[in-house]
Coordinates of C-alpha atoms in Angstrom, one line a residue:
M1 CA 10.0 10.0 -16.2
T2 CA 12.8 9.4 -18.5
A3 CA 15.1 9.3 -15.5
L4 CA 13.5 6.1 -14.4
A5 CA 14.5 4.3 -17.5
T6 CA 18.0 5.7 -17.7
A7 CA 18.9 6.0 -14.0
S8 CA 22.1 4.3 -13.0
P9 CA 21.2 1.0 -11.4
H10 CA 24.3 0.8 -9.2
R11 CA 24.1 -0.1 -5.5
G12 CA 25.5 2.0 -2.7
E13 CA 24.2 4.7 -0.5
Q14 CA 22.6 6.7 -3.2
T15 CA 18.8 6.3 -3.0
G16 CA 16.8 5.8 -6.2
T17 CA 14.7 8.9 -5.3
A18 CA 12.8 9.0 -8.6
V19 CA 11.8 5.4 -8.3
L20 CA 10.8 5.7 -4.6
F21 CA 8.7 8.7 -5.2
T22 CA 7.1 7.1 -8.3
I23 CA 6.1 3.9 -6.5
S24 CA 4.9 6.0 -3.6
F25 CA 2.7 8.1 -5.9
C26 CA 1.4 5.0 -7.6
H27 CA 0.6 3.6 -4.2
M28 CA -1.4 6.7 -3.5
L29 CA -3.4 6.2 -6.7
N30 CA -3.8 2.5 -6.0
D31 CA -5.1 2.9 -2.5
M32 CA -7.2 5.9 -3.3
M33 CA -9.0 3.7 -5.8
Q34 CA -9.3 0.9 -3.4
S35 CA -10.6 3.2 -0.7
L36 CA -13.4 4.3 -3.0
I37 CA -15.0 0.9 -2.3
L38 CA -15.0 1.6 1.4
A39 CA -16.2 5.2 0.9
L40 CA -19.0 4.0 -1.3
Y41 CA -20.5 1.8 1.4
P42 CA -23.3 4.1 2.5
M43 CA -24.4 4.6 -1.1
L44 CA -24.1 0.8 -1.9
K45 CA -26.0 -0.1 1.3
A46 CA -28.8 2.2 0.3
D47 CA -28.9 1.3 -3.4
F48 CA -28.8 -2.4 -3.0
H49 CA -30.5 -2.7 0.5
L50 CA -27.5 -4.3 2.1
S51 CA -27.1 -5.4 5.7
F52 CA -24.0 -4.7 7.7
T53 CA -23.0 -8.4 7.1
Q54 CA -23.2 -7.9 3.4
I55 CA -21.1 -4.7 3.7
G56 CA -18.5 -6.7 5.5
L57 CA -18.5 -9.3 2.9
I58 CA -17.5 -6.8 0.3
T59 CA -14.4 -5.9 2.3
L60 CA -13.8 -9.6 2.9
T61 CA -13.9 -10.4 -0.8
F62 CA -11.4 -7.6 -1.6
Q63 CA -9.1 -8.3 1.3
V64 CA -9.1 -12.1 1.1
T65 CA -8.5 -12.0 -2.6
A66 CA -5.4 -9.8 -2.0
S67 CA -4.2 -11.6 1.1
L68 CA -4.3 -15.2 -0.3
L69 CA -2.4 -14.2 -3.4
Q70 CA 0.2 -11.8 -2.1
P71 CA 2.5 -14.4 -0.4
L72 CA 2.3 -16.6 -3.5
V73 CA 3.2 -13.7 -5.8
G74 CA 6.0 -12.8 -3.5
M75 CA 7.4 -16.3 -3.4
Y76 CA 7.1 -16.7 -7.2
T77 CA 8.8 -13.4 -8.0
D78 CA 11.6 -14.0 -5.4
K79 CA 12.6 -17.0 -7.7
R80 CA 11.4 -15.6 -11.0
P81 CA 11.5 -11.8 -11.0
Q82 CA 9.0 -10.2 -13.4
N83 CA 10.0 -6.8 -14.7
F84 CA 6.5 -5.5 -15.5
A85 CA 4.5 -7.3 -12.9
L86 CA 3.5 -3.9 -11.3
S87 CA 1.9 -2.5 -14.5
I88 CA 0.1 -5.8 -15.1
G89 CA -1.3 -5.9 -11.5
M90 CA -2.6 -2.3 -11.9
G91 CA -4.4 -3.4 -15.0
F92 CA -6.6 -5.7 -12.8
T93 CA -7.4 -2.7 -10.7
L94 CA -8.3 -0.7 -13.8
C95 CA -10.7 -3.5 -14.9
G96 CA -12.2 -3.7 -11.4
L97 CA -13.0 0.0 -11.3
L98 CA -14.7 0.0 -14.6
L99 CA -16.9 -3.0 -13.5
L100 CA -17.7 -1.2 -10.2
A101 CA -18.9 1.8 -12.1
V102 CA -21.5 -0.2 -14.0
A103 CA -22.3 -2.9 -11.5
N104 CA -26.1 -3.3 -11.1
S105 CA -26.2 -6.1 -8.6
Y106 CA -24.5 -7.1 -5.4
A107 CA -22.8 -10.0 -7.2
L108 CA -21.1 -7.7 -9.7
V109 CA -20.0 -5.4 -6.8
L110 CA -18.3 -8.5 -5.2
I111 CA -16.6 -9.4 -8.5
A112 CA -15.3 -5.9 -8.9
A113 CA -14.0 -5.9 -5.4
A114 CA -12.2 -9.3 -6.1
M115 CA -10.6 -7.8 -9.3
V116 CA -9.3 -4.8 -7.3
G117 CA -8.0 -7.3 -4.7
M118 CA -6.1 -9.2 -7.4
G119 CA -4.4 -6.0 -8.5
S120 CA -3.4 -5.3 -4.9
S121 CA -2.0 -8.8 -4.5
V122 CA 0.6 -8.0 -7.2
F123 CA 1.2 -4.4 -6.4
H124 CA 2.1 -4.5 -2.7
P125 CA 4.8 -7.2 -2.6
E126 CA 6.4 -6.1 -5.8
S127 CA 6.4 -2.4 -4.8
S128 CA 7.9 -3.3 -1.4
R129 CA 10.7 -5.2 -3.2
I130 CA 11.4 -2.2 -5.5
A131 CA 11.4 0.1 -2.4
R132 CA 14.1 -2.0 -0.8
L133 CA 16.2 -2.1 -3.9
A134 CA 16.0 1.7 -4.4
S135 CA 16.5 2.4 -0.7
G136 CA 20.3 3.0 -0.6
G137 CA 20.4 1.1 2.7
R138 CA 17.7 3.2 4.3
H139 CA 15.2 0.4 4.4
G140 CA 12.9 1.9 7.0
F141 CA 12.7 5.2 5.3
A142 CA 12.1 3.6 1.9
Q143 CA 9.3 1.5 3.3
S144 CA 7.6 4.5 5.0
L145 CA 7.9 6.6 1.9
F146 CA 6.3 3.8 -0.1
Q147 CA 3.6 3.1 2.4
V148 CA 2.8 6.8 3.1
G149 CA 1.6 7.1 -0.5
G150 CA -0.9 4.3 0.2
N151 CA -2.1 5.9 3.4
V152 CA -2.5 9.3 1.7
G153 CA -4.5 7.6 -1.1
T154 CA -6.7 5.8 1.5
A155 CA -7.2 9.1 3.3
I156 CA -8.4 11.1 0.3
G157 CA -10.7 8.3 -1.0
P158 CA -13.5 9.4 1.3
L159 CA -13.1 13.1 0.2
V160 CA -13.3 11.9 -3.4
A161 CA -16.4 9.9 -2.6
A162 CA -18.0 12.9 -0.7
Y163 CA -17.4 15.5 -3.3
A164 CA -16.9 13.8 -6.6
I165 CA -18.9 10.6 -6.5
E166 CA -21.8 11.0 -4.0
P167 CA -23.3 14.0 -5.9
Y168 CA -23.0 12.1 -9.3
G169 CA -23.7 8.5 -8.4
Q170 CA -22.0 5.2 -8.8
G171 CA -21.2 5.6 -12.5
S172 CA -18.7 8.4 -11.7
V173 CA -16.4 5.8 -10.3
G174 CA -15.5 5.1 -13.9
W175 CA -13.7 8.4 -14.3
F176 CA -11.1 7.2 -11.8
S177 CA -10.0 4.4 -14.2
L178 CA -7.9 7.3 -15.7
A179 CA -5.9 7.2 -12.4
A180 CA -5.3 3.5 -12.9
L181 CA -4.2 4.1 -16.4
T182 CA -1.8 6.7 -15.3
A183 CA -0.4 4.3 -12.7
V184 CA 0.0 1.6 -15.4
I185 CA 2.1 3.9 -17.5
L186 CA 4.3 5.1 -14.6
L187 CA 4.8 1.6 -13.3
S188 CA 5.9 0.4 -16.8
R189 CA 8.7 3.0 -16.5
V190 CA 9.6 1.6 -13.1
G191 CA 9.7 -1.9 -14.8
L192 CA 12.3 -0.5 -17.2
W193 CA 14.4 0.6 -14.2
Y194 CA 14.1 -2.7 -12.6
K195 CA 15.0 -4.5 -15.8
A196 CA 18.2 -2.4 -16.1
H197 CA 18.9 -2.9 -12.4
R198 CA 18.7 -6.7 -12.8
A199 CA 20.8 -6.6 -15.9
A200 CA 23.5 -4.7 -14.1
R201 CA 23.5 -7.0 -11.1
A202 CA 23.8 -10.1 -13.4
N203 CA 27.2 -8.9 -14.4
R204 CA 28.5 -8.6 -10.8
P205 CA 29.4 -11.4 -8.3
R206 CA 26.5 -12.7 -6.3
E207 CA 25.8 -10.4 -3.3
A208 CA 26.1 -11.8 0.2
V209 CA 23.2 -11.6 2.7
A210 CA 23.8 -11.0 6.4
E211 CA 22.6 -13.8 8.7
N212 CA 20.9 -12.6 11.9
G213 CA 22.2 -15.5 14.1
L214 CA 18.7 -16.6 15.1
S215 CA 17.6 -20.2 15.2
K216 CA 14.6 -21.3 13.0
G217 CA 12.6 -21.8 16.2
R218 CA 13.2 -18.2 17.4
I219 CA 12.5 -16.8 13.9
G220 CA 9.2 -18.8 13.8
V221 CA 8.2 -17.4 17.2
A222 CA 9.1 -13.9 16.1
I223 CA 7.0 -14.3 12.9
A224 CA 4.0 -15.6 14.9
V225 CA 4.3 -12.6 17.3
L226 CA 4.4 -10.1 14.4
L227 CA 1.3 -11.8 12.8
G228 CA -0.5 -11.4 16.3
L229 CA 0.4 -7.8 16.4
L230 CA -0.9 -7.3 12.8
F231 CA -4.1 -9.1 13.9
S232 CA -4.7 -6.6 16.7
K233 CA -3.8 -3.6 14.5
Y234 CA -5.9 -4.5 11.4
F235 CA -8.9 -5.8 13.3
Y236 CA -9.1 -2.5 15.1
M237 CA -8.3 -0.6 11.8
A238 CA -11.2 -2.5 10.2
S239 CA -13.6 -1.2 12.9
L240 CA -12.7 2.4 11.9
S241 CA -12.1 2.2 8.1
S242 CA -15.3 0.2 7.5
Y243 CA -17.7 1.4 10.1
Y244 CA -16.6 4.8 11.4
T245 CA -19.0 6.6 9.1
F246 CA -21.8 4.5 10.3
Y247 CA -20.8 4.9 14.0
L248 CA -20.8 8.7 13.6
I249 CA -24.2 8.6 11.8
S250 CA -25.9 6.4 14.4
Q251 CA -24.2 7.7 17.5
F252 CA -24.3 11.4 16.8
G253 CA -26.6 11.9 13.8
V254 CA -23.8 13.2 11.6
E255 CA -24.6 13.6 7.8
T256 CA -22.9 11.2 5.5
Q257 CA -20.8 13.7 3.8
H258 CA -19.5 15.1 7.0
A259 CA -18.8 11.7 8.3
Q260 CA -16.6 11.0 5.3
V261 CA -14.7 14.2 6.1
Y262 CA -14.2 12.9 9.6
L263 CA -13.0 9.5 8.2
F264 CA -10.5 11.5 6.1
I265 CA -9.1 13.2 9.3
F266 CA -8.4 9.7 10.8
L267 CA -6.9 8.3 7.7
G268 CA -4.8 11.5 7.3
A269 CA -3.3 10.9 10.7
A270 CA -2.6 7.3 9.8
A271 CA -0.8 8.5 6.7
L272 CA 1.4 10.8 8.9
G273 CA 2.1 8.1 11.3
T274 CA 3.3 5.8 8.5
I275 CA 5.9 8.2 7.2
L276 CA 7.3 8.7 10.8
G277 CA 7.5 5.0 11.7
G278 CA 10.2 3.9 9.3
P279 CA 12.8 6.7 9.9
I280 CA 12.3 6.4 13.6
G281 CA 12.9 2.7 13.4
D282 CA 16.1 3.3 11.4
R283 CA 17.3 5.5 14.3
I284 CA 16.1 3.8 17.5
G285 CA 15.4 0.3 16.4
R286 CA 12.3 -1.3 14.9
K287 CA 11.5 -3.3 18.0
R288 CA 10.9 -0.1 20.0
V289 CA 8.7 1.3 17.4
I290 CA 6.6 -1.9 17.2
W291 CA 6.3 -1.8 21.0
G292 CA 5.2 1.8 21.2
S293 CA 2.9 1.9 18.2
I294 CA 0.7 -1.1 19.2
L295 CA 0.6 -0.8 23.0
G296 CA 0.9 2.9 23.1
V297 CA -2.5 3.4 21.4
L298 CA -4.4 1.6 24.1
P299 CA -5.4 4.5 26.3
F300 CA -6.9 6.3 23.3
T301 CA -8.9 3.3 22.0
L302 CA -10.3 2.7 25.5
A303 CA -11.5 6.3 25.7
L304 CA -13.0 6.5 22.2
P305 CA -16.3 4.7 22.8
H306 CA -17.1 7.0 25.8
A307 CA -16.4 10.3 24.0
N308 CA -18.7 12.9 22.6
L309 CA -18.5 13.9 18.9
F310 CA -15.7 16.5 19.4
W311 CA -13.5 14.2 21.4
T312 CA -14.2 11.2 19.1
I313 CA -12.8 13.1 16.2
V314 CA -9.8 14.3 18.3
L315 CA -9.1 10.8 19.6
T316 CA -9.0 9.3 16.2
V317 CA -5.9 11.5 15.4
P318 CA -3.5 10.0 17.9
I319 CA -5.0 6.6 17.3
G320 CA -4.2 6.8 13.5
L321 CA -0.9 8.5 14.1
I322 CA 0.4 5.9 16.6
L323 CA -1.1 2.7 15.3
S324 CA 0.0 3.2 11.8
S325 CA 3.6 3.8 12.7
A326 CA 4.1 0.1 13.3
F327 CA 3.7 -1.3 9.8
S328 CA 6.9 -0.1 8.2
A329 CA 8.9 -1.3 11.1
I330 CA 7.2 -4.7 11.1
I331 CA 7.9 -5.2 7.4
V332 CA 11.6 -4.3 7.6
Y333 CA 11.9 -6.3 10.9
G334 CA 10.4 -9.3 9.1
Q335 CA 12.8 -8.8 6.1
E336 CA 15.7 -8.9 8.6
L337 CA 14.4 -12.0 10.2
I338 CA 14.4 -14.0 6.9
P339 CA 17.2 -12.5 4.8
G340 CA 17.0 -12.8 1.0
K341 CA 13.2 -13.4 0.9
V342 CA 11.9 -9.8 0.5
G343 CA 9.0 -10.7 -1.8
M344 CA 7.8 -13.7 0.3
V345 CA 8.0 -11.7 3.7
S346 CA 6.4 -8.6 2.1
G347 CA 3.6 -10.7 0.5
L348 CA 3.1 -12.6 3.8
F349 CA 2.7 -9.5 6.0
F350 CA 0.8 -7.4 3.4
G351 CA -1.4 -10.4 2.7
F352 CA -2.0 -11.2 6.3
A353 CA -2.8 -7.5 7.0
F354 CA -5.3 -7.5 4.2
G355 CA -6.8 -10.8 5.3
M356 CA -7.3 -9.7 8.8
G357 CA -8.8 -6.4 7.6
G358 CA -11.3 -8.4 5.5
I359 CA -12.1 -10.9 8.1
G360 CA -12.4 -8.2 10.7
A361 CA -14.8 -6.2 8.6
A362 CA -17.0 -9.3 8.0
V363 CA -16.9 -10.4 11.6
L364 CA -17.6 -7.0 13.0
G365 CA -20.3 -6.3 10.6
N366 CA -22.1 -9.4 11.6
L367 CA -21.5 -8.5 15.3
A368 CA -23.0 -5.0 14.5
D369 CA -26.1 -6.6 13.0
L370 CA -26.5 -8.8 16.2
T371 CA -25.7 -6.0 18.7
S372 CA -24.9 -2.5 17.7
I373 CA -22.0 -0.4 16.2
S374 CA -21.4 1.0 19.7
Y375 CA -20.9 -2.5 21.2
V376 CA -18.4 -3.2 18.5
Y377 CA -16.3 -0.1 19.4
N378 CA -16.4 -0.9 23.1
L379 CA -15.1 -4.5 22.3
C380 CA -12.4 -3.5 19.8
A381 CA -11.0 -0.9 22.3
F382 CA -9.1 -3.7 24.0
L383 CA -7.4 -5.1 20.9
P384 CA -4.1 -3.0 21.2
A385 CA -3.5 -4.7 24.5
L386 CA -2.0 -7.5 22.4
G387 CA 1.0 -5.2 22.0
L388 CA 2.4 -7.0 25.1
L389 CA 3.3 -9.8 22.8
A390 CA 6.2 -7.6 21.5
V391 CA 8.1 -8.8 24.6
F392 CA 8.8 -12.1 22.8
L393 CA 10.5 -10.3 19.8
P394 CA 14.3 -11.0 19.7
D395 CA 16.9 -8.3 19.1
I396 CA 18.3 -8.8 15.6
K397 CA 22.0 -8.4 15.2
S398 CA 24.1 -8.7 12.0
G399 CA 26.1 -11.9 11.8
R400 CA 28.1 -13.7 9.2
L401 CA 27.3 -13.4 5.5
L402 CA 25.5 -16.0 3.6
P403 CA 26.5 -16.5 -0.1
R404 CA 23.1 -15.7 -1.4
A405 CA 21.8 -13.0 -3.7
Q406 CA 18.9 -10.8 -2.8
R407 CA 17.1 -9.7 -6.0

């Protein structure tokens, strides 16, 4: 890890590979720890006698805490960069995990989820900024590499819950605070690299940022469209990430441990789709990736509620693969819409995604209580049709340079 502190902070085509892989690895640890909350739902539901509405409120607490703070964190650090914000944010996740391990009431579970959400609110916009700085110009690739770490972490969370937590109980979550501590140490090294990077840039002329030639009105419409697409993506993802295990248990009589393995298959496909979306967007254009990844998943989501167990598991693979490829493209497309506001844009989209995931979990949980899990899946199957909104996205072209530094 010494390389992170001593790596040359110069610009150019050279990618800060050590930095990218470090934040991707920490993203894996971060989202693995976060996904433990989701994977613990069957245990928490039984131990605390929770309804589906209360399960949804756990997700809502975590997601809304993260979503409300992320844009604010991004806006603040755009103006006042903080070298060690990442390690400080991970400290909140560490405290949240320790509290979750000993929580003996539903209220404490909610507080623990909120603390993990606060850690996420710092981690995601700041890591996205670092990924862009270390990208060497390959912005889509860097975002995908950063995000795939998170998807891998989310995917292995259910396996960890199935084989390392469920047999030993809620208290075993505390052991995973060691993963948070490891991430704190690694991110402090990234902070040293960022400090050196900023010091080197301070000695050079302010860097120009390319204007995209779009009016404020067209940029506003494009941002609204992207948020609409994120709504469809994350409402649908909430139906799977929060309730897929319950769907398998109620619909097919699957054992909890096996259901968590099937959840891992879906989340693993989502991780693979994430790493593909950014590089493909670098090559063929981000607008095409956004089109294909949202609308292209519709035939599979429509078929899912009518499939047997085997085909349900099979269908979740292309759903995860295709749907997850959009986010890297959306992030970089948004950064190109509003040049020079990397932290704000990243915080806005990550925060909105988290918020929609949380609200979706709460709304769908309440709907499941009133109807059934099967009804929820039949309804959510139509959400990817909102991918048609991508027709309103403008083509972004490089224009004149604005005399503005991008940190």
